[in-house]
Amino acid sequence: CHGMHTRNSHTKITDDNQTSKLLNTTFGNIKAENQSLASTFDNFLNNRRKEATKTIIVEVQSSDSCNDLYSYCSSYGPIHLMHHYTVDKNHFFLVEFKNIESRKALMTAATHIHHQDIIPVQSQMFSFRNIAGQKKTKKIQLSSSDLANIHVPTINKPTVEKMSSALMNHTNDITKQMEILYDMWKLDDIGTRLRFFTAHQMENSFTSLFPNNIVLPFGSSVNGFGKKGCDLDLVMNLDNNIMEKQGSRLVFRTKSIVSDQRSQTKKTMELLSFIMQTFIPGISNVIRILKARVPIIKYDHLLTGLECDFSMTNMTAVYMSELLYIYGESCEFVRPLVFTIRQWASSVNITGVGTPGTTISNFQITLLVLFYLQQKKILPSINVLKSLSRPEDVRISETCDCTFLRNVSLFPIMKNKNNETLESLLTDFFVYYSTFDFSTKAISLRDGISLYKPNTDNLYICNPLEKALNVSKNVHATEVVRFIEAVRNAAELINEGNEKDSRGLLDIFAEKQPRKKITFFNKSFKRVNVADLFDDKINDEHKNNMTNEDIKKERIRKS
Ligand code: CTP
Ligand code: MG
């Protein structure tokens, strides 16, 4: 991570020696002076990270252990909250203390089980046992304020069936349906806590060797577009405090890296993966994918129920998460719209199917939605955000300049949003991409306009932070055609729904059936039969109905 931007102000997030980190480099100053507390990404990250240091998770027999566990833990200090959750029918409580001292005191009192073949590792993960013959902790009567902080039982992840029945109650109000869908699926408090806790466990496990290491969640776990049950993307930086202290005469003795930084990262990840698999409680099914462009370690966490992708070289991706987060914070339409479109894309098999890498991903769909909102003059371009940036917004990652205005309350006022509803935005999204010229145009969120493609990649979405890269380089031509078919079909279905009895969103969400023969409007709003259009034996009559764009698309398909 050499070359990463450094900052002068150092602020500790906690007084815990083991876990205190200096977040001065990666995320700027924790205090985030003069910034709105709720909306800065730094504050969000720092608050969640701090919570994790005061948290333990405890496996219990059932949710009935709640009062007993509450009583026991309370004897070490006041509890801020308790959440019940299950992983594969095993029951757990996440317990957050009000003060970190209570968590430390509890850990000092905890024990390993002797006379068993165990590796005596300590972490903030426990099981709660009954001791034969020993009186249980005196039960305390929980006050109503205590009870207000206990969340039990866990509400299970919604299913598509549950969502459909909730949407059925509002079939004539697509905006309402979009709000319901967002509320049902958005990552909830316990989901976010478990993600930060899982990151904290990794960080804590390597603190003695690397006291300044930092492990951060990124991607959908933190960018505001996370769905319940989404994977956890993690990135570790071994030294987050890279400023050389010029006045210091004592220099730490260290070893040299093997050959180059990339080889060293691979070597480090290989070693970490063995330690993770062998020593760290809950970590299971560790798979190393170290030859990839971004080497990752995949693993399952059996105690938090998360599927994790762990990497070490990808700090730019964290700033990308921040960019997406602040776009989501800046306008109330963004997140429900992205959720709805992601849900639609999954239901019509645009995402989540096929060979990974060749299909369109959730991240790419999100960028398509944000770009569309820029065209609607609802979101500013990244260039505008960069021009409005202040000195405290400057961030330079390993690979690029990630400077942009980070205070949402200073975003330019986008008047256009006053004329819109979620429903109108959804409809226009489908119409907008129905006529977008994917064959020659690239999408640039940085410029806020489409540009001519610099090469023949099938789908070209400029990386918002590293403009020269295409984040959708691997998407196959057929996937682009399928996307265009699907948006045209959705535009038509919504249009039809306005004329007859409609089920709102449910009309455009497919129910994972074999694909139907579909039709769409061409540019002159003449109906074109797509299935015929894409038949290899296109006759002249059909060709005459085709727009230039259709012909280009057909060329893409054939190539
Ligand atoms: N990312 C990136 N460039 C890419 C791919 C991914 O910067 N070409 C970053 C983005 O910040 C993205 C994150 O890596 O959000 C994680 O990627 P991925 O897991 O594919 O997407 P998510 O946004 O996490 O969505 P999902 O819920 O599908 O995991
Ligand atoms: Mg992800």
Tab-separated table of N, CA and C in Angstrom, residues 368-466:
chain	number	residue	atom	x	y	z
A	368	LEU	N	-25.244	1.198	-13.643
A	368	LEU	CA	-26.180	1.580	-14.711
A	368	LEU	C	-27.299	2.462	-14.146
A	369	VAL	N	-27.771	2.124	-12.946
A	369	VAL	CA	-28.849	2.920	-12.343
A	369	VAL	C	-28.320	4.309	-11.968
A	370	LEU	N	-27.151	4.368	-11.389
A	370	LEU	CA	-26.596	5.671	-10.971
A	370	LEU	C	-26.345	6.560	-12.195
A	371	PHE	N	-25.847	5.938	-13.252
A	371	PHE	CA	-25.603	6.713	-14.482
A	371	PHE	C	-26.924	7.259	-15.027
A	372	TYR	N	-27.936	6.420	-15.026
A	372	TYR	CA	-29.262	6.855	-15.502
A	372	TYR	C	-29.753	8.037	-14.657
A	373	LEU	N	-29.537	7.972	-13.345
A	373	LEU	CA	-29.981	9.081	-12.481
A	373	LEU	C	-29.173	10.355	-12.752
A	374	GLN	N	-27.952	10.174	-13.214
A	374	GLN	CA	-27.184	11.363	-13.644
A	374	GLN	C	-27.827	11.973	-14.892
A	375	GLN	N	-28.288	11.096	-15.803
A	375	GLN	CA	-28.924	11.616	-17.028
A	375	GLN	C	-30.209	12.362	-16.684
A	376	LYS	N	-30.871	11.906	-15.618
A	376	LYS	CA	-32.113	12.567	-15.186
A	376	LYS	C	-31.823	13.835	-14.381
A	377	LYS	N	-30.553	14.145	-14.230
A	377	LYS	CA	-30.119	15.319	-13.445
A	377	LYS	C	-30.570	15.208	-11.981
A	378	ILE	N	-30.531	13.960	-11.494
A	378	ILE	CA	-30.879	13.735	-10.087
A	378	ILE	C	-29.613	13.497	-9.268
A	379	LEU	N	-28.595	12.946	-9.918
A	379	LEU	CA	-27.299	12.780	-9.245
A	379	LEU	C	-26.225	13.564	-10.010
A	380	PRO	N	-25.283	14.143	-9.278
A	380	PRO	CA	-24.193	14.858	-9.950
A	380	PRO	C	-23.139	13.886	-10.484
A	381	SER	N	-22.370	14.337	-11.459
A	381	SER	CA	-21.284	13.486	-11.975
A	381	SER	C	-20.131	13.472	-10.963
A	382	ILE	N	-19.230	12.514	-11.143
A	382	ILE	CA	-18.079	12.449	-10.233
A	382	ILE	C	-17.162	13.656	-10.466
A	383	ASN	N	-17.085	14.114	-11.710
A	383	ASN	CA	-16.284	15.320	-11.972
A	383	ASN	C	-16.801	16.508	-11.170
A	384	VAL	N	-18.118	16.640	-11.092
A	384	VAL	CA	-18.684	17.730	-10.287
A	384	VAL	C	-18.309	17.524	-8.821
A	385	LEU	N	-18.431	16.287	-8.349
A	385	LEU	CA	-18.096	16.020	-6.936
A	385	LEU	C	-16.619	16.285	-6.675
A	386	LYS	N	-15.796	16.004	-7.670
A	386	LYS	CA	-14.367	16.268	-7.505
A	386	LYS	C	-14.116	17.782	-7.467
A	387	SER	N	-14.804	18.506	-8.331
A	387	SER	CA	-14.568	19.953	-8.368
A	387	SER	C	-15.026	20.614	-7.066
A	388	LEU	N	-15.970	19.980	-6.365
A	388	LEU	CA	-16.465	20.556	-5.107
A	388	LEU	C	-15.706	20.040	-3.881
A	389	SER	N	-14.714	19.177	-4.114
A	389	SER	CA	-14.042	18.548	-2.966
A	389	SER	C	-13.229	19.558	-2.164
A	390	ARG	N	-13.077	19.258	-0.880
A	390	ARG	CA	-12.308	20.116	0.024
A	390	ARG	C	-11.009	19.400	0.396
A	391	PRO	N	-10.076	20.072	1.041
A	391	PRO	CA	-8.809	19.395	1.353
A	391	PRO	C	-9.021	18.100	2.133
A	392	GLU	N	-10.011	18.071	3.021
A	392	GLU	CA	-10.225	16.854	3.831
A	392	GLU	C	-10.827	15.703	3.020
A	393	ASP	N	-11.208	15.984	1.767
A	393	ASP	CA	-11.767	14.923	0.923
A	393	ASP	C	-10.695	14.211	0.100
A	394	VAL	N	-9.475	14.707	0.160
A	394	VAL	CA	-8.424	14.135	-0.695
A	394	VAL	C	-8.080	12.717	-0.239
A	395	ARG	N	-8.165	11.786	-1.131
A	395	ARG	CA	-7.736	10.406	-0.881
A	395	ARG	C	-7.026	9.911	-2.139
A	396	ILE	N	-5.841	9.360	-1.948
A	396	ILE	CA	-5.129	8.758	-3.081
A	396	ILE	C	-4.913	7.290	-2.721
A	397	SER	N	-5.443	6.378	-3.512
A	397	SER	CA	-5.269	4.953	-3.193
A	397	SER	C	-4.004	4.457	-3.881
A	398	GLU	N	-3.779	3.159	-3.812
A	398	GLU	CA	-2.615	2.542	-4.460
A	398	GLU	C	-2.622	2.825	-5.948
A	399	THR	N	-3.793	2.892	-6.545
A	399	THR	CA	-3.861	2.942	-8.006
A	399	THR	C	-4.410	4.238	-8.585
A	400	CYS	N	-5.134	5.022	-7.797
A	400	CYS	CA	-5.738	6.211	-8.421
A	400	CYS	C	-6.153	7.265	-7.398
A	401	ASP	N	-6.552	8.403	-7.939
A	401	ASP	CA	-7.021	9.511	-7.114
A	401	ASP	C	-8.507	9.279	-6.806
A	402	CYS	N	-8.826	9.164	-5.546
A	402	CYS	CA	-10.218	8.877	-5.155
A	402	CYS	C	-10.810	10.076	-4.413
A	403	THR	N	-10.449	11.263	-4.884
A	403	THR	CA	-10.926	12.484	-4.243
A	403	THR	C	-12.288	12.885	-4.809
A	404	PHE	N	-13.251	13.092	-3.930
A	404	PHE	CA	-14.554	13.640	-4.318
A	404	PHE	C	-15.216	14.175	-3.056
A	405	LEU	N	-16.176	15.050	-3.249
A	405	LEU	CA	-16.868	15.629	-2.108
A	405	LEU	C	-17.514	14.522	-1.283
A	406	ARG	N	-17.165	14.478	-0.002
A	406	ARG	CA	-17.657	13.383	0.827
A	406	ARG	C	-18.775	13.805	1.776
A	407	ASN	N	-19.096	15.070	1.779
A	407	ASN	CA	-20.165	15.536	2.664
A	407	ASN	C	-21.443	15.731	1.843
A	408	VAL	N	-22.385	14.817	2.067
A	408	VAL	CA	-23.596	14.808	1.244
A	408	VAL	C	-24.387	16.109	1.379
A	409	SER	N	-24.296	16.727	2.561
A	409	SER	CA	-25.097	17.944	2.749
A	409	SER	C	-24.568	19.102	1.888
A	410	LEU	N	-23.365	18.943	1.321
A	410	LEU	CA	-22.836	19.982	0.432
A	410	LEU	C	-23.030	19.649	-1.050
A	411	PHE	N	-23.723	18.555	-1.316
A	411	PHE	CA	-23.991	18.188	-2.720
A	411	PHE	C	-24.798	19.292	-3.401
A	412	PRO	N	-24.595	19.504	-4.696
A	412	PRO	CA	-25.421	20.492	-5.395
A	412	PRO	C	-26.892	20.093	-5.353
A	413	ILE	N	-27.757	21.077	-5.292
A	413	ILE	CA	-29.198	20.775	-5.229
A	413	ILE	C	-29.674	20.387	-6.625
A	414	MET	N	-30.285	19.216	-6.706
A	414	MET	CA	-30.728	18.712	-7.997
A	414	MET	C	-32.250	18.881	-8.040
A	415	LYS	N	-32.666	19.924	-8.694
A	415	LYS	CA	-34.096	20.281	-8.662
A	415	LYS	C	-34.983	19.252	-9.358
A	416	ASN	N	-34.396	18.532	-10.304
A	416	ASN	CA	-35.228	17.635	-11.105
A	416	ASN	C	-35.964	16.581	-10.309
A	417	LYS	N	-35.398	16.236	-9.137
A	417	LYS	CA	-36.010	15.120	-8.423
A	417	LYS	C	-37.408	15.462	-7.918
A	418	ASN	N	-37.715	16.749	-7.830
A	418	ASN	CA	-39.031	17.127	-7.325
A	418	ASN	C	-40.168	16.688	-8.244
A	419	ASN	N	-39.842	16.494	-9.501
A	419	ASN	CA	-40.908	16.110	-10.438
A	419	ASN	C	-41.077	14.597	-10.550
A	420	GLU	N	-40.292	13.858	-9.802
A	420	GLU	CA	-40.251	12.417	-10.021
A	420	GLU	C	-40.860	11.629	-8.863
A	421	THR	N	-41.250	10.388	-9.175
A	421	THR	CA	-41.623	9.427	-8.134
A	421	THR	C	-40.776	8.187	-8.393
A	422	LEU	N	-40.780	7.265	-7.439
A	422	LEU	CA	-40.035	6.020	-7.674
A	422	LEU	C	-40.580	5.318	-8.911
A	423	GLU	N	-41.886	5.344	-9.046
A	423	GLU	CA	-42.499	4.664	-10.200
A	423	GLU	C	-42.053	5.300	-11.520
A	424	SER	N	-42.071	6.642	-11.581
A	424	SER	CA	-41.690	7.273	-12.846
A	424	SER	C	-40.221	6.995	-13.156
A	425	LEU	N	-39.411	6.958	-12.109
A	425	LEU	CA	-37.984	6.696	-12.336
A	425	LEU	C	-37.756	5.269	-12.818
A	426	LEU	N	-38.510	4.348	-12.250
A	426	LEU	CA	-38.364	2.952	-12.664
A	426	LEU	C	-38.765	2.798	-14.134
A	427	THR	N	-39.899	3.346	-14.473
A	427	THR	CA	-40.382	3.232	-15.856
A	427	THR	C	-39.370	3.839	-16.816
A	428	ASP	N	-38.904	5.032	-16.476
A	428	ASP	CA	-37.962	5.706	-17.372
A	428	ASP	C	-36.621	4.992	-17.473
A	429	PHE	N	-36.259	4.290	-16.397
A	429	PHE	CA	-35.016	3.502	-16.456
A	429	PHE	C	-35.117	2.486	-17.591
A	430	PHE	N	-36.227	1.776	-17.628
A	430	PHE	CA	-36.393	0.753	-18.670
A	430	PHE	C	-36.434	1.399	-20.060
A	431	VAL	N	-37.126	2.521	-20.148
A	431	VAL	CA	-37.221	3.185	-21.458
A	431	VAL	C	-35.836	3.698	-21.868
A	432	TYR	N	-35.115	4.287	-20.897
A	432	TYR	CA	-33.800	4.862	-21.208
A	432	TYR	C	-32.861	3.799	-21.792
A	433	TYR	N	-32.786	2.646	-21.131
A	433	TYR	CA	-31.844	1.634	-21.622
A	433	TYR	C	-32.410	0.847	-22.818
A	434	SER	N	-33.717	0.977	-23.061
A	434	SER	CA	-34.281	0.340	-24.266
A	434	SER	C	-33.669	0.929	-25.517
A	435	THR	N	-33.290	2.198	-25.458
A	435	THR	CA	-32.778	2.845	-26.666
A	435	THR	C	-31.309	3.250	-26.526
A	436	PHE	N	-30.673	2.781	-25.474
A	436	PHE	CA	-29.256	3.150	-25.294
A	436	PHE	C	-28.400	2.380	-26.303
A	437	ASP	N	-27.466	3.074	-26.904
A	437	ASP	CA	-26.647	2.447	-27.936
A	437	ASP	C	-25.417	1.783	-27.296
A	438	PHE	N	-25.630	0.564	-26.806
A	438	PHE	CA	-24.524	-0.145	-26.149
A	438	PHE	C	-23.422	-0.519	-27.138
A	439	SER	N	-23.734	-0.534	-28.426
A	439	SER	CA	-22.721	-1.008	-29.374
A	439	SER	C	-21.611	0.025	-29.592
A	440	THR	N	-21.932	1.300	-29.451
A	440	THR	CA	-20.861	2.287	-29.670
A	440	THR	C	-20.560	3.134	-28.429
A	441	LYS	N	-21.470	3.122	-27.459
A	441	LYS	CA	-21.318	4.053	-26.344
A	441	LYS	C	-20.795	3.389	-25.058
A	442	ALA	N	-19.973	4.147	-24.356
A	442	ALA	CA	-19.497	3.739	-23.028
A	442	ALA	C	-20.187	4.614	-21.995
A	443	ILE	N	-20.395	4.050	-20.815
A	443	ILE	CA	-21.065	4.782	-19.739
A	443	ILE	C	-19.995	5.364	-18.813
A	444	SER	N	-20.046	6.659	-18.626
A	444	SER	CA	-19.030	7.276	-17.763
A	444	SER	C	-19.692	8.071	-16.639
A	445	LEU	N	-19.649	7.510	-15.445
A	445	LEU	CA	-20.207	8.232	-14.286
A	445	LEU	C	-19.325	9.414	-13.910
A	446	ARG	N	-18.059	9.318	-14.299
A	446	ARG	CA	-17.148	10.422	-13.984
A	446	ARG	C	-17.547	11.670	-14.777
A	447	ASP	N	-17.816	11.469	-16.066
A	447	ASP	CA	-18.213	12.608	-16.889
A	447	ASP	C	-19.705	12.899	-16.775
A	448	GLY	N	-20.470	11.891	-16.375
A	448	GLY	CA	-21.921	12.059	-16.285
A	448	GLY	C	-22.595	12.015	-17.639
A	449	ILE	N	-21.869	11.566	-18.652
A	449	ILE	CA	-22.448	11.427	-19.999
A	449	ILE	C	-21.873	10.152	-20.641
A	450	SER	N	-22.501	9.751	-21.743
A	450	SER	CA	-21.928	8.593	-22.432
A	450	SER	C	-20.808	9.078	-23.358
A	451	LEU	N	-19.837	8.200	-23.543
A	451	LEU	CA	-18.688	8.521	-24.394
A	451	LEU	C	-18.600	7.453	-25.482
A	452	TYR	N	-17.800	7.708	-26.514
A	452	TYR	CA	-17.584	6.645	-27.487
A	452	TYR	C	-16.656	5.596	-26.879
A	453	LYS	N	-16.995	4.342	-27.141
A	453	LYS	CA	-16.169	3.251	-26.605
A	453	LYS	C	-14.759	3.317	-27.176
A	454	PRO	N	-13.748	3.129	-26.358
A	454	PRO	CA	-12.392	3.123	-26.909
A	454	PRO	C	-12.010	1.772	-27.510
A	455	ASN	N	-12.822	0.746	-27.300
A	455	ASN	CA	-12.501	-0.569	-27.876
A	455	ASN	C	-13.797	-1.332	-28.123
A	456	THR	N	-13.691	-2.607	-28.386
A	456	THR	CA	-14.895	-3.354	-28.784
A	456	THR	C	-15.509	-4.166	-27.636
A	457	ASP	N	-15.174	-3.836	-26.409
A	457	ASP	CA	-15.805	-4.560	-25.286
A	457	ASP	C	-17.323	-4.496	-25.453
A	458	ASN	N	-17.985	-5.582	-25.106
A	458	ASN	CA	-19.440	-5.649	-25.350
A	458	ASN	C	-20.224	-4.659	-24.507
A	459	LEU	N	-19.855	-4.567	-23.243
A	459	LEU	CA	-20.500	-3.589	-22.356
A	459	LEU	C	-19.376	-2.744	-21.781
A	460	TYR	N	-19.497	-1.454	-21.931
A	460	TYR	CA	-18.405	-0.603	-21.473
A	460	TYR	C	-18.913	0.354	-20.399
A	461	ILE	N	-18.552	0.059	-19.145
A	461	ILE	CA	-18.869	0.980	-18.049
A	461	ILE	C	-17.528	1.426	-17.473
A	462	CYS	N	-17.165	2.679	-17.727
A	462	CYS	CA	-15.864	3.155	-17.232
A	462	CYS	C	-15.832	3.003	-15.726
A	463	ASN	N	-14.720	2.490	-15.226
A	463	ASN	CA	-14.552	2.422	-13.784
A	463	ASN	C	-14.665	3.848	-13.225
A	464	PRO	N	-15.582	4.093	-12.289
A	464	PRO	CA	-15.806	5.464	-11.832
A	464	PRO	C	-14.555	6.112	-11.230
A	465	LEU	N	-13.643	5.295	-10.701
A	465	LEU	CA	-12.453	5.874	-10.074
A	465	LEU	C	-11.213	5.741	-10.945
A	466	GLU	N	-11.151	4.688	-11.725
A	466	GLU	CA	-10.002	4.510	-12.622
A	466	GLU	C	-10.528	4.508	-14.043
